[in-house]
């Protein structure tokens, strides 16, 4: 690793640590407020309240979501699959990365209602583009009206198809080596495949973030069950892949962060 890589990696670690220590605290108030009535969000480890570290961080954080993100998060909280929303500390970390990278082209694999997508799109320049990949528009359509209200739809290109097909399509459209940031929060069985295709799309110095990389802590004790085995395979690959620098963070439901090495 050269000196620039060391600097970049140190910068990422510093920002990541800030996200873990600071941004994760907003869960206790902003994420969990009003969500206790939703059984899945109440019982899932990434949404449970009563964590002293998170509560302390809440008191020492000044992170404020836009009114449109608050609206979409409230809608998503009431959805029957609301547990699938990425936690706000992960969303804030994505916002940090967008600013650090000065990102112009981003890919989200698994958009759901679009909360994380909205956070990234808010950081894009006027000529930036967020490619939002999802296998169905059922969940996407939940968030579209709010994204439209926020004036962000012009920056978003939805690709409704199996994500592997959409990623191949992006390569065919000439985006190999041109994507600044990929956020992957889709079917866990394809994490190893998303790893390969997104790394091809990523520019040198670009970043991939895998959500749910601890999978409610299940991968700590069970690496053979489906889909734990695929998440664990991805985490293991990142450790030995000489093309990237990697960091597995205990924020939200676990985030595996990869930085593609400079050429």
C-alpha atoms as one frame of an Amber mdcrd trajectory, in Angstrom:
protein
   0.000   0.000   0.000   1.423   3.376  -0.972   1.375   6.546   1.113  -1.765
   7.901  -0.564  -3.596   4.645   0.136  -2.576   4.908   3.776  -3.886   8.452
   3.956  -7.147   7.543   2.274  -7.599   4.496   4.482  -6.854   6.520   7.602
  -9.413   9.101   6.473 -12.028   6.405   5.946 -11.332   4.780   9.297 -11.588
   8.155  11.020 -14.893   8.939   9.322 -16.179   5.444  10.022 -15.261   5.697
  13.670 -17.103   9.005  13.843 -20.131   7.387  12.297 -20.062   4.495  14.767
 -19.408   6.636  17.827 -21.563   9.604  16.845 -24.125   8.957  14.148 -25.311
   5.613  15.460 -26.757   7.343  18.465 -29.653   8.850  16.557 -31.325   5.451
  16.514 -32.537   5.816  20.085 -34.607   8.896  19.361 -35.140   9.458  15.666
 -35.243   5.880  14.390 -37.067   4.220  17.246 -39.566   6.955  17.962 -42.954
   5.655  16.940 -41.609   2.293  15.808 -42.323   0.287  18.949 -45.767  -0.645
  17.626 -44.181  -2.460  14.695 -43.354  -5.958  15.934 -40.506  -6.733  13.553
 -38.749  -3.441  14.198 -39.284  -3.801  17.934 -37.624  -7.211  18.134 -34.870
  -6.938  15.517 -31.486  -6.212  17.158 -30.675  -3.279  14.891 -33.852  -1.428
  15.931 -34.095  -2.322  19.640 -33.861   0.522  22.142 -32.221   0.463  25.546
 -28.641   0.396  24.276 -26.680   2.738  26.585 -24.057   3.520  23.950 -26.695
   4.537  21.416 -28.550   6.623  23.975 -25.337   8.395  24.975 -24.542   9.068
  21.347 -28.016  10.490  20.807 -27.262  13.170  23.374 -24.039  14.043  21.571
 -25.199  14.106  17.976 -26.537  17.000  15.929 -27.624  15.031  12.869 -30.838
  16.382  11.388 -32.702  14.717   8.518 -34.551  16.779   5.939 -38.352  16.940
   6.301 -38.716  14.667   3.260 -36.469  11.981   4.752 -38.385  12.177   8.027
 -41.633  11.778   6.099 -40.374   8.782   4.131 -38.936   7.157   7.249 -42.276
   7.517   9.013 -44.027   5.897   6.051 -41.456   3.108   5.981 -41.747   2.492
   9.731 -45.399   1.580   9.241 -44.708  -0.744   6.319 -45.068  -4.473   6.988
 -41.442  -4.920   5.925 -40.225  -1.742   7.577 -37.437  -3.656   9.304 -35.618
  -3.742   5.956 -34.892  -0.003   6.106 -31.243   0.758   6.759 -30.697   2.386
  10.119 -30.014   6.143  10.186 -26.386   5.737  11.239 -25.775   3.771   8.042
 -27.569   6.483   6.077 -25.466   9.197   7.693 -22.312   7.191   6.939 -23.357
   7.062   3.274 -23.785  10.823   3.361 -20.263  11.196   4.774 -18.891   8.985
   2.002 -20.752  10.922  -0.679 -19.109  14.128   0.495 -15.659  12.562   0.938
 -15.753  11.062  -2.545 -17.458  14.069  -4.155 -19.575  11.334  -5.703 -21.254
  11.900  -9.040 -22.374   8.396 -10.022 -23.723   5.968  -7.421 -25.458   2.594
  -7.456 -27.886   1.237  -4.890 -28.610  -2.485  -5.101 -31.923  -3.009  -3.326
 -33.668   0.350  -2.944 -36.759  -0.698  -0.954 -38.706   2.519  -0.244 -35.713
   4.746  -0.966 -34.633   6.185   2.386 -30.908   5.549   1.856 -31.354   6.466
  -1.799 -32.745   9.850  -0.804 -29.805  10.564   1.481 -27.349   9.836  -1.325
 -29.352  11.699  -3.966 -29.423  14.807  -1.774 -25.619  14.872  -1.934 -25.344
  14.505  -5.713 -24.452  17.477  -7.925 -27.041  18.646 -10.426 -25.535  16.439
 -13.130 -25.099  13.443 -10.828 -26.940  10.157 -11.163 -28.123   7.525  -8.706
 -28.945   4.168 -10.258 -31.595   2.556  -8.079 -31.825  -1.197  -8.647 -34.720
  -3.288  -7.413 -36.396  -6.462  -8.585 -39.880  -4.966  -8.187 -41.420  -1.508
  -8.203 -43.823  -2.455  -5.386 -41.623  -0.952  -2.658 -40.034   1.668  -4.909
 -43.443   3.197  -5.607 -43.977   3.738  -1.870 -41.176   6.271  -1.783 -41.403
   7.850  -5.232 -43.975  10.523  -4.290 -41.752  11.754  -1.455 -38.652  11.717
  -3.662 -40.612  13.710  -6.227 -41.651  16.217  -3.562 -37.983  16.579  -2.637
 -37.115  17.358  -6.271 -34.750  14.394  -6.563 -36.303  12.205  -9.262 -34.278
  13.901 -12.007 -31.130  12.530 -10.346 -32.457   8.972 -10.037 -32.627   6.284
 -12.701 -34.638   3.274 -11.586 -33.762  -0.115 -13.015 -36.528  -2.594 -12.182
 -35.140  -6.033 -12.929 -33.001  -8.670 -11.213 -30.049  -6.680  -9.896 -27.445
  -8.932 -11.495 -28.960  -8.167 -14.894 -29.046  -4.452 -14.142 -25.401  -4.420
 -13.071 -24.386  -6.182 -16.276 -26.464  -3.619 -18.182 -24.583  -0.775 -16.505
 -21.318  -2.326 -17.676 -22.724  -2.534 -21.206 -23.726   1.136 -20.968 -20.107
   2.100 -20.338 -20.044   2.586 -16.558 -17.183   0.183 -15.867 -14.690   2.035
 -13.685 -16.939   5.100 -13.393 -19.060   4.491 -10.279 -18.008   6.345  -7.133
 -20.098   4.518  -4.540 -22.151   1.324  -4.421 -24.539   0.554  -1.567 -25.679
  -3.064  -1.470 -28.722  -4.009   0.589 -30.465  -6.743  -1.386 -30.781 -10.541
  -1.410 -27.927 -11.884   0.683 -27.466 -15.016  -1.407 -26.100 -12.864  -4.213
 -23.672 -10.839  -2.097 -20.640 -12.630  -3.621 -21.970 -11.899  -7.131 -22.715
  -8.263  -6.295 -19.183  -7.980  -4.943 -17.701  -9.015  -8.280 -19.895  -6.887
 -10.530 -19.837  -3.756  -8.372 -16.079  -3.907  -8.026 -15.855  -3.929 -11.831
 -18.065  -0.838 -11.989 -16.193   1.003  -9.256 -13.552   3.590 -10.083 -10.160
   3.418  -8.352 -10.642   4.984  -4.938 -14.379   4.258  -5.039 -16.225   2.549
  -2.207 -18.681  -0.335  -1.811 -20.829  -0.634   1.325 -22.597  -3.910   2.092
 -25.415  -3.605   4.633 -26.473  -6.443   6.982 -22.953  -7.841   7.083 -23.486
  -9.143  10.627 -27.070 -10.210   9.901 -28.461  -9.694  13.386 -25.168 -11.136
  14.707 -26.041 -14.543  13.257 -22.854 -14.786  11.189 -20.809 -14.638  14.399
 -21.979 -18.087  15.471 -23.321 -19.672  12.280 -21.499 -19.417   8.963 -23.086
 -22.418   7.255 -26.813 -21.653   7.151 -28.444 -19.878   4.228 -27.995 -16.897
   3.804 -25.351 -16.562   6.542 -22.878 -18.529   4.453 -23.030 -16.029   1.579
 -22.589 -13.028   3.862 -19.663 -14.759   5.574 -18.145 -15.655   2.191 -18.276
 -11.987   1.203 -16.764 -10.846   4.496 -13.997 -13.437   4.154 -13.268 -12.494
   0.555 -12.784  -8.852   1.494 -10.062  -9.773   3.980  -7.834 -11.421   1.366
  -8.729  -9.449  -1.771  -5.604  -7.478  -2.666  -7.623  -5.162  -4.911  -9.324
  -3.490  -1.946  -8.897  -2.150   1.575 -11.706  -3.386   3.806 -13.323  -2.504
   7.107 -16.200  -4.348   8.804 -18.081  -1.901  11.011 -20.543  -2.779  13.817
 -22.997  -0.009  12.942 -26.624  -0.781  12.202 -26.764  -4.445  11.225 -23.093
  -4.462  10.280 -21.484  -2.723   7.301 -18.671  -4.139   5.230 -16.830  -1.248
   3.592 -14.481  -1.769   0.661 -12.256   0.839  -0.963 -10.956  -0.076  -4.407
  -7.218   0.476  -4.480  -5.717   3.117  -6.730  -4.208   1.851  -9.950
